Short mmCIF file of C-alpha atoms in Angstrom, two decimals:
data_model
loop_
_atom_site.label_atom_id
_atom_site.label_comp_id
_atom_site.label_asym_id
_atom_site.label_seq_id
_atom_site.Cartn_x
_atom_site.Cartn_y
_atom_site.Cartn_z
CA MET A 177 101.92 92.67 144.54
CA ASP A 178 105.59 93.01 146.32
CA ASN A 179 107.75 96.26 145.70
CA ASN A 180 110.09 94.32 143.50
CA GLU A 181 107.29 92.94 140.77
CA ILE A 182 107.06 95.31 137.97
CA PRO A 183 103.03 94.11 136.35
CA LEU A 184 102.27 94.06 132.76
CA ILE A 185 101.49 97.31 131.29
CA ASN A 186 99.16 98.04 127.93
CA VAL A 187 100.11 101.20 127.07
CA PRO A 188 97.33 102.92 125.75
CA TYR A 189 96.89 103.86 121.84
CA PRO A 190 95.98 105.74 120.79
CA PRO A 191 97.54 107.48 123.54
CA GLU A 192 95.39 109.33 125.90
CA LEU A 193 98.13 111.69 126.92
CA SER A 194 97.32 115.58 125.47
CA VAL A 195 99.13 118.07 124.17
CA GLU A 196 98.66 120.50 127.65
CA GLU A 197 99.32 117.56 129.69
CA ILE A 198 103.26 116.74 127.94
CA LEU A 199 104.09 120.37 128.37
CA SER A 200 102.50 121.04 131.96
CA ARG A 201 104.90 120.33 134.36
CA ARG A 202 107.57 122.77 132.01
CA SER A 203 108.81 125.50 133.34
CA ASP A 204 109.37 129.06 130.92
CA GLU A 205 112.93 128.29 130.17
CA ARG A 206 112.04 124.61 128.82
CA LEU A 207 109.52 126.63 127.21
CA ARG A 208 112.45 127.91 125.02
CA SER A 209 113.18 123.88 124.30
CA ARG A 210 112.51 121.16 121.62
CA ALA A 211 109.69 118.67 122.86
CA PRO A 212 110.08 115.57 123.95
CA ASN A 213 110.42 113.18 121.17
CA GLN A 214 107.75 110.30 120.51
CA TYR A 215 109.76 107.97 123.06
CA PHE A 216 110.29 110.08 125.86
CA ILE A 217 106.35 110.99 125.64
CA TYR A 218 105.84 106.86 124.99
CA ARG A 219 107.25 106.94 128.40
CA MET A 220 105.16 109.05 130.09
CA ALA A 221 102.64 107.29 129.54
CA TYR A 222 103.38 104.23 130.43
CA ILE A 223 104.69 106.15 133.40
CA LYS A 224 101.14 107.00 134.12
CA GLN A 225 99.27 103.92 133.71
CA LEU A 226 101.98 102.07 136.21
CA ARG A 227 100.89 104.65 138.32
CA LYS A 228 97.15 103.87 138.33
CA ILE A 229 98.32 100.35 138.79
CA ILE A 230 101.13 100.91 142.06
CA GLY A 231 101.34 104.33 142.99
CA ASP A 232 103.98 106.70 143.30
CA ASN A 233 106.48 105.11 144.53
CA ILE A 234 108.50 103.59 141.88
CA SER A 235 112.36 103.83 140.99
CA MET A 236 112.71 105.38 137.25
CA ILE A 237 115.73 103.19 137.13
CA ARG A 238 113.97 100.04 137.70
CA ILE A 239 111.54 100.40 135.75
CA SER A 240 113.59 102.22 132.35
CA PRO A 241 114.00 98.60 131.13
CA TYR A 242 111.13 97.45 130.85
CA ILE A 243 109.81 100.89 128.98
CA SER A 244 112.62 100.25 126.48
CA SER A 245 111.44 96.48 125.61
CA SER A 246 107.35 97.69 125.42
CA TRP A 247 108.34 100.08 123.61
CA SER A 248 111.22 98.09 121.04
CA LYS A 249 107.99 95.57 121.08
CA GLU A 250 105.16 97.92 119.85
CA PRO A 251 104.36 97.71 115.72
CA PRO A 252 104.58 101.17 113.53
CA GLU A 253 101.34 102.82 113.98
CA VAL A 254 101.90 103.01 117.69
CA LYS A 255 104.79 104.68 116.95
CA GLU A 256 103.19 106.89 115.00
CA ALA A 257 100.35 107.82 116.98
CA TYR A 258 103.24 109.13 119.72
CA LYS A 259 105.78 110.75 116.96
CA ARG A 260 102.22 112.92 115.55
CA LEU A 261 101.86 113.80 119.37
CA SER A 262 105.40 114.79 119.32
CA GLY A 263 104.98 116.92 116.54
CA GLN A 264 101.99 118.23 118.16
CA ALA A 265 103.62 119.47 121.38
CA GLU A 266 106.81 120.90 119.46
CA ASN A 267 103.59 122.94 117.57
CA ARG A 268 102.29 123.95 120.46
CA LEU A 269 105.38 125.01 121.79
CA LYS A 270 106.55 127.56 118.64
CA GLU A 271 102.50 129.09 119.46
CA ILE A 272 103.39 129.50 123.29
CA ARG A 273 107.23 131.10 121.93
CA LYS A 274 105.21 133.30 119.34
CA SER A 275 101.94 134.91 121.86
CA SER A 276 104.44 134.88 124.77
CA SER A 277 107.92 137.08 125.19
CA LEU A 278 109.96 133.94 126.36
#
């Protein structure tokens, strides 16, 4: 596969991302903000899948249209699964905020 080719990606369903994985890269300051929405979590899953195939050298500008197109073609149950994951991430952030003095 050459560098200009973006392979077709099947984003995992049910989602293979955990709440901890979604929140793992957040700084303490970002723990105060809202959890990522369903589309951003889907985007994370898409990028994770793509990296398994082509490695780390991915231009976000180039792949964004592919992610958007893929998301728009997903059936409602897939979107709902990512929405539930977003809600779980928000609940986890609330727990973190309660237990620490952010």
